[in-house]
Amino acid sequence: MYYVMSPGPTEVPDSILEARGQWAPNPAPALDPSFLELYHKTAGRITRYVGGGADYESVIMSGEAMLGLEACIASLTEEGDRVLVLDNGVFGAGFAELVEMYGGTPVIYPVDYRRPLDPIALGLFLKESHKFKYVTMVHCDTPSAMLNPVMEICARFAEYGIPTVVDAVASVFGEPLDVKSGISFLCGGTQKALSAPAGLCFVTVSPEGKAALAARKSPVIGAYANLNHYLGYYERRRFPYTMPVHDIYGLAAALDIVEEDTERFERHRYIGMACRAAVEKAGLALYPQGGYANVVTAICLPEGVTTEQIIGKMRDEHGILLAGSLGALRGKLFRIGHMGYNCEKEPVERTLRALQQVLTELGVALEADMCEIFSRRC
Ligand SMILES: *Cc1c(COP(=O)(O)O)cnc(C)c1O
């Protein structure tokens, strides 16, 4: 056993685990409409949390967050569509593969992975080039701990009537978001800042997003990833397949925690800042150079050690699980997650105290006590 301090999945609070253990009705609305009402209420809570009104619709899908991302791409992309892919991170780049898989032509807008996307530069780019079916971007690109100003960016795309697909899997419920800024499809998942187990994803669709889905001419390739099979479930009183009732109970319990937590974003902000300050004061380098996410800290690997050594010693000698990185960043940095349930002073303190010892034992000379600096700033 170890304490999970990776940037998703996270530790899961007991109230969520208990909610998942309840007796559950058969989810078929024809047999018992009570689950349909619970699902609808839960989806509505997500819509409201991200700022959507009655004309927005959230669907909760049984699958890890990648399903929600794939569903957006599958449902929007038609053969030959030009799709703008904003790429300043591993997940940002990943959208291009999905677009290609569904017959689209990704047009990559590349940005240095250590820098956030710049809405002003994008505004200038759009003046010259705006013939795109839709655009994809990532709010918190977790492998690099990069936070992009997606609300400002989506507002620019809205001026050109270009639908926006936003991967907010790691950020939603940990960083402020408002879909009314111009977000057409907001994708989230349960195992990041909601601190529920992995297994569900959700997509909040704007009226413009729905119009874009309705405007396509060819049939959607795929069934499980077809958003049209989910949207309108309440009016049709039918789900596309048997819903995972226990997962939805867990999600509802996670939303109870989130809705009662009025200092949630503020806490993520100061824990994130204090963690970054501790790391930098100790002489370690943060990976991003601006655009710091508050749900995760990404630290450049110090000279002479490997991510496996750090993660292995943290896990085996201190019972704390950290993470490395993915894709092009694998082996270059390691990460501390401080999202949702783990975004509290105590677990981060414990993590930094252990990390201080591990790095020191591995021969990394640290210039300050990370735990002490973190505690002072919290
Ligand atoms: C976690 C995450 C996903 C889902 O990816 P998994 O590797 O399957 O967990 C998608 N996008 C972002 C930004 C994420 O952080």
Short mmCIF file of C-alpha atoms and ligand atoms in Angstrom, two decimals:
data_model
loop_
_atom_site.label_atom_id
_atom_site.label_comp_id
_atom_site.label_asym_id
_atom_site.label_seq_id
_atom_site.Cartn_x
_atom_site.Cartn_y
_atom_site.Cartn_z
CA MET A 1 0.00 0.00 0.00
CA TYR A 2 1.09 3.55 -0.60
CA TYR A 3 -0.44 7.01 -0.58
CA VAL A 4 -1.23 8.08 -4.16
CA MET A 5 0.24 11.55 -4.81
CA SER A 6 0.33 11.18 -8.58
CA PRO A 7 -1.58 13.69 -10.73
CA GLY A 8 -4.48 11.30 -11.18
CA PRO A 9 -5.62 8.86 -10.11
CA THR A 10 -5.56 10.29 -6.59
CA GLU A 11 -6.43 8.98 -3.16
CA VAL A 12 -10.21 8.50 -2.93
CA PRO A 13 -12.14 9.74 0.13
CA ASP A 14 -14.16 7.14 2.09
CA SER A 15 -17.51 8.83 1.42
CA ILE A 16 -17.06 8.13 -2.31
CA LEU A 17 -16.06 4.51 -1.74
CA GLU A 18 -19.04 4.00 0.56
CA ALA A 19 -21.46 5.58 -1.91
CA ARG A 20 -20.22 3.14 -4.56
CA GLY A 21 -21.00 0.21 -2.28
CA GLN A 22 -24.75 0.86 -2.01
CA TRP A 23 -27.52 -1.33 -3.35
CA ALA A 24 -28.41 -0.04 -6.80
CA PRO A 25 -31.55 -0.15 -8.91
CA ASN A 26 -31.63 -1.53 -12.43
CA PRO A 27 -30.73 1.49 -14.56
CA ALA A 28 -33.23 0.80 -17.37
CA PRO A 29 -35.69 3.75 -17.23
CA ALA A 30 -38.47 1.51 -18.54
CA LEU A 31 -38.14 -0.67 -15.43
CA ASP A 32 -37.47 2.07 -12.88
CA PRO A 33 -37.11 5.77 -13.74
CA SER A 34 -35.33 6.63 -10.44
CA PHE A 35 -31.83 6.14 -11.84
CA LEU A 36 -32.60 8.29 -14.89
CA GLU A 37 -33.49 11.11 -12.50
CA LEU A 38 -30.28 10.60 -10.50
CA TYR A 39 -28.15 10.57 -13.66
CA HIS A 40 -29.90 13.68 -14.96
CA LYS A 41 -29.44 15.52 -11.67
CA THR A 42 -25.77 14.53 -11.49
CA ALA A 43 -25.12 15.64 -15.08
CA GLY A 44 -26.90 18.93 -14.29
CA ARG A 45 -24.60 19.50 -11.31
CA ILE A 46 -21.58 19.19 -13.61
CA THR A 47 -23.10 21.61 -16.12
CA ARG A 48 -23.78 24.19 -13.42
CA TYR A 49 -20.33 23.81 -11.84
CA VAL A 50 -18.65 24.69 -15.13
CA GLY A 51 -20.93 27.67 -15.66
CA GLY A 52 -23.40 26.23 -18.17
CA GLY A 53 -27.07 27.24 -18.27
CA ALA A 54 -30.22 25.35 -19.24
CA ASP A 55 -29.20 25.34 -22.91
CA TYR A 56 -26.04 23.32 -22.12
CA GLU A 57 -26.08 19.56 -21.71
CA SER A 58 -23.62 17.27 -19.92
CA VAL A 59 -23.41 13.58 -20.63
CA ILE A 60 -21.66 11.10 -18.35
CA MET A 61 -20.09 8.21 -20.23
CA SER A 62 -18.86 4.89 -18.92
CA GLY A 63 -15.19 4.96 -19.80
CA GLU A 64 -11.99 6.63 -18.74
CA ALA A 65 -11.48 10.27 -19.77
CA MET A 66 -10.00 9.28 -23.12
CA LEU A 67 -13.48 8.14 -24.20
CA GLY A 68 -14.87 11.66 -23.81
CA LEU A 69 -12.03 13.12 -25.88
CA GLU A 70 -12.42 10.45 -28.54
CA ALA A 71 -16.21 10.91 -28.57
CA CYS A 72 -15.84 14.61 -29.37
CA ILE A 73 -13.41 13.93 -32.21
CA ALA A 74 -15.42 10.97 -33.56
CA SER A 75 -18.66 12.93 -33.46
CA LEU A 76 -17.31 16.12 -35.07
CA THR A 77 -14.81 14.93 -37.68
CA GLU A 78 -15.80 14.22 -41.27
CA GLU A 79 -13.49 13.00 -44.02
CA GLY A 80 -10.99 15.69 -45.00
CA ASP A 81 -11.95 18.21 -42.30
CA ARG A 82 -9.18 20.62 -41.39
CA VAL A 83 -8.89 20.63 -37.60
CA LEU A 84 -6.63 23.01 -35.71
CA VAL A 85 -4.68 21.26 -32.96
CA LEU A 86 -3.08 23.55 -30.38
CA ASP A 87 0.00 21.66 -29.30
CA ASN A 88 2.05 22.70 -26.29
CA GLY A 89 2.05 19.38 -24.50
CA VAL A 90 1.69 15.62 -24.67
CA PHE A 91 -2.13 15.58 -24.55
CA GLY A 92 -2.30 18.61 -26.84
CA ALA A 93 -0.34 16.71 -29.49
CA GLY A 94 -2.38 13.55 -28.85
CA PHE A 95 -5.47 15.13 -30.38
CA ALA A 96 -3.80 15.03 -33.82
CA GLU A 97 -3.77 11.22 -33.77
CA LEU A 98 -7.47 11.07 -32.95
CA VAL A 99 -8.33 13.58 -35.68
CA GLU A 100 -6.41 11.53 -38.24
CA MET A 101 -7.99 8.29 -37.04
CA TYR A 102 -11.43 9.70 -37.84
CA GLY A 103 -10.45 10.96 -41.29
CA GLY A 104 -9.64 14.57 -40.50
CA THR A 105 -6.52 16.55 -41.36
CA PRO A 106 -4.86 17.95 -38.23
CA VAL A 107 -3.22 21.35 -38.63
CA ILE A 108 -0.74 21.66 -35.80
CA TYR A 109 -0.23 24.99 -34.06
CA PRO A 110 3.02 24.28 -32.23
CA VAL A 111 4.18 26.11 -29.13
CA ASP A 112 7.24 25.51 -26.94
CA TYR A 113 6.21 22.88 -24.36
CA ARG A 114 7.52 25.06 -21.54
CA ARG A 115 5.24 27.97 -22.45
CA PRO A 116 1.47 28.43 -22.23
CA LEU A 117 -0.59 29.21 -25.32
CA ASP A 118 -0.82 32.94 -25.96
CA PRO A 119 -4.33 34.23 -26.77
CA ILE A 120 -2.95 37.37 -28.43
CA ALA A 121 -0.68 35.41 -30.78
CA LEU A 122 -3.59 33.08 -31.53
CA GLY A 123 -5.80 36.07 -32.29
CA LEU A 124 -3.26 37.27 -34.86
CA PHE A 125 -2.96 33.77 -36.34
CA LEU A 126 -6.75 33.57 -36.68
CA LYS A 127 -6.84 36.82 -38.65
CA GLU A 128 -4.75 35.10 -41.34
CA SER A 129 -6.10 31.57 -41.08
CA HIS A 130 -9.48 30.50 -39.76
CA LYS A 131 -10.85 27.85 -42.10
CA PHE A 132 -11.07 25.09 -39.54
CA LYS A 133 -13.95 22.74 -38.73
CA TYR A 134 -13.07 22.97 -35.03
CA VAL A 135 -10.08 23.45 -32.72
CA THR A 136 -8.68 21.27 -29.92
CA MET A 137 -6.72 22.35 -26.86
CA VAL A 138 -5.82 21.24 -23.35
CA HIS A 139 -6.49 23.27 -20.21
CA CYS A 140 -3.98 21.57 -17.89
CA ASP A 141 -1.55 19.49 -19.93
CA THR A 142 -0.72 17.27 -16.98
CA PRO A 143 2.54 15.63 -18.19
CA SER A 144 4.21 19.07 -18.16
CA ALA A 145 2.00 20.78 -15.50
CA MET A 146 1.13 23.46 -18.06
CA LEU A 147 -2.04 25.49 -17.64
CA ASN A 148 -3.37 27.23 -20.75
CA PRO A 149 -5.70 30.25 -20.64
CA VAL A 150 -8.43 28.33 -22.47
CA MET A 151 -11.23 30.74 -21.65
CA GLU A 152 -9.47 33.68 -23.34
CA ILE A 153 -8.49 31.43 -26.23
CA CYS A 154 -11.97 30.00 -26.75
CA ALA A 155 -13.43 33.50 -26.77
CA ARG A 156 -11.18 34.28 -29.78
CA PHE A 157 -12.35 31.17 -31.64
CA ALA A 158 -15.98 32.00 -30.83
CA GLU A 159 -15.54 35.27 -32.77
CA TYR A 160 -14.93 33.17 -35.88
CA GLY A 161 -17.67 30.65 -35.07
CA ILE A 162 -15.10 27.84 -34.70
CA PRO A 163 -16.25 25.16 -32.21
CA THR A 164 -13.76 24.40 -29.43
CA VAL A 165 -12.93 21.04 -27.85
CA VAL A 166 -11.22 21.50 -24.47
CA ASP A 167 -9.52 18.69 -22.58
CA ALA A 168 -10.10 19.80 -19.00
CA VAL A 169 -9.65 16.31 -17.59
CA ALA A 170 -6.98 17.29 -15.06
CA SER A 171 -8.17 20.82 -14.31
CA VAL A 172 -11.96 20.73 -13.96
CA PHE A 173 -12.96 21.01 -10.28
CA GLY A 174 -9.42 22.16 -9.42
CA GLU A 175 -9.01 25.27 -11.59
CA PRO A 176 -11.77 27.78 -12.40
CA LEU A 177 -13.58 27.20 -15.71
CA ASP A 178 -16.58 28.81 -17.36
CA VAL A 179 -17.98 27.18 -20.49
CA LYS A 180 -19.75 30.41 -21.43
CA SER A 181 -16.36 31.86 -22.39
CA GLY A 182 -16.75 29.98 -25.69
CA ILE A 183 -16.05 26.35 -24.78
CA SER A 184 -18.20 24.13 -27.05
CA PHE A 185 -17.11 20.75 -25.64
CA LEU A 186 -15.57 20.52 -22.18
CA CYS A 187 -14.17 17.08 -21.34
CA GLY A 188 -13.56 15.85 -17.80
CA GLY A 189 -12.97 12.62 -15.93
CA THR A 190 -13.48 11.25 -12.43
CA GLN A 191 -9.95 10.28 -11.41
CA LYS A 192 -8.28 13.71 -11.34
CA ALA A 193 -9.44 16.72 -9.29
CA LEU A 194 -12.74 14.99 -8.40
CA SER A 195 -10.72 12.27 -6.61
CA ALA A 196 -13.13 9.47 -7.51
CA PRO A 197 -11.89 6.21 -9.05
CA ALA A 198 -11.20 6.14 -12.80
CA GLY A 199 -13.99 4.86 -15.00
CA LEU A 200 -16.30 7.72 -15.93
CA CYS A 201 -15.91 10.74 -18.16
CA PHE A 202 -18.21 13.62 -18.89
CA VAL A 203 -18.62 16.08 -21.74
CA THR A 204 -20.45 19.38 -21.37
CA VAL A 205 -21.79 20.54 -24.73
CA SER A 206 -22.79 24.14 -25.55
CA PRO A 207 -25.66 25.07 -27.89
CA GLU A 208 -23.04 25.88 -30.57
CA GLY A 209 -21.46 22.48 -29.97
CA LYS A 210 -24.82 20.78 -30.48
CA ALA A 211 -25.35 22.78 -33.68
CA ALA A 212 -21.94 21.64 -34.96
CA LEU A 213 -22.88 18.00 -34.30
CA ALA A 214 -26.21 18.42 -36.07
CA ALA A 215 -24.54 20.06 -39.10
CA ARG A 216 -22.43 17.07 -40.08
CA LYS A 217 -23.49 15.33 -43.28
CA SER A 218 -21.92 11.88 -43.07
CA PRO A 219 -22.74 9.34 -40.33
CA VAL A 220 -20.50 9.18 -37.27
CA ILE A 221 -17.93 6.37 -37.42
CA GLY A 222 -18.36 4.46 -34.19
CA ALA A 223 -21.13 3.74 -31.72
CA TYR A 224 -19.67 3.81 -28.23
CA ALA A 225 -17.98 7.12 -28.99
CA ASN A 226 -20.95 8.76 -30.73
CA LEU A 227 -22.09 11.72 -28.62
CA ASN A 228 -25.45 11.78 -30.42
CA HIS A 229 -26.30 8.47 -28.78
CA TYR A 230 -26.10 10.16 -25.38
CA LEU A 231 -27.36 13.70 -25.98
CA GLY A 232 -31.12 13.94 -25.49
CA TYR A 233 -31.18 10.79 -23.28
CA TYR A 234 -33.50 12.51 -20.84
CA GLU A 235 -36.13 13.49 -23.40
CA ARG A 236 -35.89 10.05 -25.01
CA ARG A 237 -35.90 8.44 -21.55
CA ARG A 238 -33.32 5.98 -22.78
CA PHE A 239 -29.60 5.36 -22.31
CA PRO A 240 -27.54 3.97 -25.19
CA TYR A 241 -26.48 1.01 -23.00
CA THR A 242 -26.59 -0.15 -19.38
CA MET A 243 -25.22 2.60 -17.17
CA PRO A 244 -22.67 1.91 -14.39
CA VAL A 245 -24.93 2.83 -11.48
CA HIS A 246 -22.29 2.43 -8.76
CA ASP A 247 -19.87 4.71 -10.59
CA ILE A 248 -22.56 7.38 -10.83
CA TYR A 249 -23.26 7.05 -7.09
CA GLY A 250 -19.56 7.65 -6.51
CA LEU A 251 -19.59 10.64 -8.85
CA ALA A 252 -22.58 12.14 -7.02
CA ALA A 253 -20.74 11.73 -3.69
CA ALA A 254 -17.66 13.41 -5.21
CA LEU A 255 -19.84 16.32 -6.31
CA ASP A 256 -21.22 16.62 -2.76
CA ILE A 257 -17.66 17.23 -1.54
CA VAL A 258 -16.87 19.68 -4.32
CA GLU A 259 -20.04 21.74 -3.94
CA GLU A 260 -19.56 22.15 -0.18
CA ASP A 261 -15.93 23.16 -0.63
CA THR A 262 -16.21 26.90 -1.15
CA GLU A 263 -12.43 27.49 -0.93
CA ARG A 264 -11.53 24.86 -3.45
CA PHE A 265 -9.91 26.99 -6.16
CA GLU A 266 -8.24 29.26 -3.60
CA ARG A 267 -6.73 26.22 -1.83
CA HIS A 268 -5.45 24.76 -5.10
CA ARG A 269 -3.91 28.14 -5.90
CA TYR A 270 -1.99 28.55 -2.65
CA ILE A 271 -0.96 24.89 -2.31
CA GLY A 272 0.31 25.00 -5.90
CA MET A 273 2.22 28.23 -5.31
CA ALA A 274 3.73 27.01 -2.03
CA CYS A 275 4.83 23.73 -3.61
CA ARG A 276 6.49 25.52 -6.53
CA ALA A 277 8.21 27.96 -4.15
CA ALA A 278 9.58 25.07 -2.07
CA VAL A 279 10.94 23.27 -5.13
CA GLU A 280 12.59 26.39 -6.55
CA LYS A 281 14.08 27.55 -3.26
CA ALA A 282 15.67 24.11 -2.89
CA GLY A 283 17.47 24.75 -6.19
CA LEU A 284 15.39 22.40 -8.32
CA ALA A 285 13.93 23.62 -11.62
CA LEU A 286 10.25 23.64 -12.48
CA TYR A 287 9.52 22.33 -15.95
CA PRO A 288 7.09 25.03 -17.14
CA GLN A 289 8.34 28.57 -17.58
CA GLY A 290 5.01 30.29 -16.93
CA GLY A 291 1.49 28.92 -17.13
CA TYR A 292 1.84 26.96 -13.91
CA ALA A 293 -0.99 24.57 -13.11
CA ASN A 294 -2.10 24.39 -9.49
CA VAL A 295 -3.16 20.73 -9.58
CA VAL A 296 0.31 19.32 -10.28
CA THR A 297 3.98 20.34 -10.00
CA ALA A 298 6.44 19.13 -12.64
CA ILE A 299 10.10 19.15 -11.60
CA CYS A 300 13.05 18.76 -13.98
CA LEU A 301 15.09 15.69 -13.20
CA PRO A 302 18.25 16.70 -11.27
CA GLU A 303 21.63 15.64 -12.74
CA GLY A 304 22.80 12.13 -11.94
CA VAL A 305 19.48 10.55 -10.92
CA THR A 306 16.65 8.82 -12.78
CA THR A 307 12.89 9.16 -12.35
CA GLU A 308 12.78 5.43 -11.51
CA GLN A 309 15.17 5.97 -8.58
CA ILE A 310 13.13 8.85 -7.16
CA ILE A 311 9.74 7.21 -7.68
CA GLY A 312 11.01 3.83 -6.45
CA LYS A 313 12.51 5.18 -3.22
CA MET A 314 9.48 7.39 -2.55
CA ARG A 315 7.15 4.42 -3.01
CA ASP A 316 9.16 1.69 -1.30
CA GLU A 317 10.79 3.62 1.54
CA HIS A 318 8.18 6.29 2.26
CA GLY A 319 4.91 4.82 1.00
CA ILE A 320 4.16 7.76 -1.31
CA LEU A 321 3.51 7.38 -5.01
CA LEU A 322 4.77 10.15 -7.30
CA ALA A 323 4.72 10.10 -11.11
CA GLY A 324 7.17 10.49 -13.96
CA SER A 325 5.98 11.97 -17.24
CA LEU A 326 4.70 10.75 -20.59
CA GLY A 327 5.51 10.90 -24.29
CA ALA A 328 8.38 13.19 -25.24
CA LEU A 329 8.80 14.19 -21.58
CA ARG A 330 9.24 10.67 -20.23
CA GLY A 331 12.44 10.39 -18.18
CA LYS A 332 12.98 14.15 -18.15
CA LEU A 333 10.87 15.17 -15.18
CA PHE A 334 8.89 13.88 -12.23
CA ARG A 335 5.63 15.11 -10.81
CA ILE A 336 3.78 15.65 -7.55
CA GLY A 337 -0.01 15.69 -7.83
CA HIS A 338 -1.88 17.98 -5.44
CA MET A 339 -5.38 17.86 -6.82
CA GLY A 340 -8.77 17.36 -5.21
CA TYR A 341 -8.59 15.29 -2.04
CA ASN A 342 -4.76 15.46 -2.06
CA CYS A 343 -4.74 19.24 -2.27
CA GLU A 344 -4.29 19.75 1.47
CA LYS A 345 -1.36 20.97 3.52
CA GLU A 346 -0.66 17.69 5.33
CA PRO A 347 -0.18 15.25 2.43
CA VAL A 348 1.94 17.74 0.47
CA GLU A 349 4.09 18.42 3.55
CA ARG A 350 4.59 14.71 4.07
CA THR A 351 5.50 14.30 0.40
CA LEU A 352 8.05 17.13 0.42
CA ARG A 353 9.65 15.89 3.65
CA ALA A 354 10.11 12.45 2.13
CA LEU A 355 11.32 13.88 -1.17
CA GLN A 356 13.94 15.95 0.65
CA GLN A 357 15.32 12.79 2.23
CA VAL A 358 15.17 10.74 -0.99
CA LEU A 359 16.95 13.35 -3.10
CA THR A 360 19.59 13.92 -0.41
CA GLU A 361 20.27 10.19 -0.19
CA LEU A 362 20.58 10.06 -3.97
CA GLY A 363 23.29 12.72 -3.76
CA VAL A 364 21.30 15.73 -4.96
CA ALA A 365 22.44 18.83 -3.06
CA LEU A 366 19.37 20.80 -2.00
CA GLU A 367 19.70 24.45 -1.01
CA ALA A 368 16.73 24.62 1.37
CA ASP A 369 14.25 22.50 3.32
CA MET A 370 11.27 22.08 1.00
CA CYS A 371 8.83 21.02 3.70
CA GLU A 372 9.67 24.03 5.87
CA ILE A 373 9.28 26.50 2.99
CA PHE A 374 6.01 24.93 1.93
CA SER A 375 4.60 24.99 5.48
CA ARG A 376 5.53 28.61 6.01
CA ARG A 377 3.67 29.65 2.87
CA CYS A 378 0.50 27.67 3.52
C1 LIG B 1 -5.34 12.11 -17.21
C2 LIG B 1 -5.60 12.87 -18.42
C3 LIG B 1 -6.29 12.32 -19.50
C4 LIG B 1 -6.69 10.86 -19.49
O1 LIG B 1 -5.54 10.12 -19.70
P1 LIG B 1 -5.09 8.80 -18.95
O2 LIG B 1 -3.63 8.70 -19.26
O3 LIG B 1 -5.88 7.71 -19.52
O4 LIG B 1 -5.35 8.98 -17.49
C5 LIG B 1 -6.52 13.12 -20.59
N1 LIG B 1 -6.12 14.40 -20.63
C6 LIG B 1 -5.45 14.97 -19.62
C7 LIG B 1 -5.02 16.38 -19.73
C8 LIG B 1 -5.18 14.22 -18.48
O5 LIG B 1 -4.52 14.78 -17.46
#
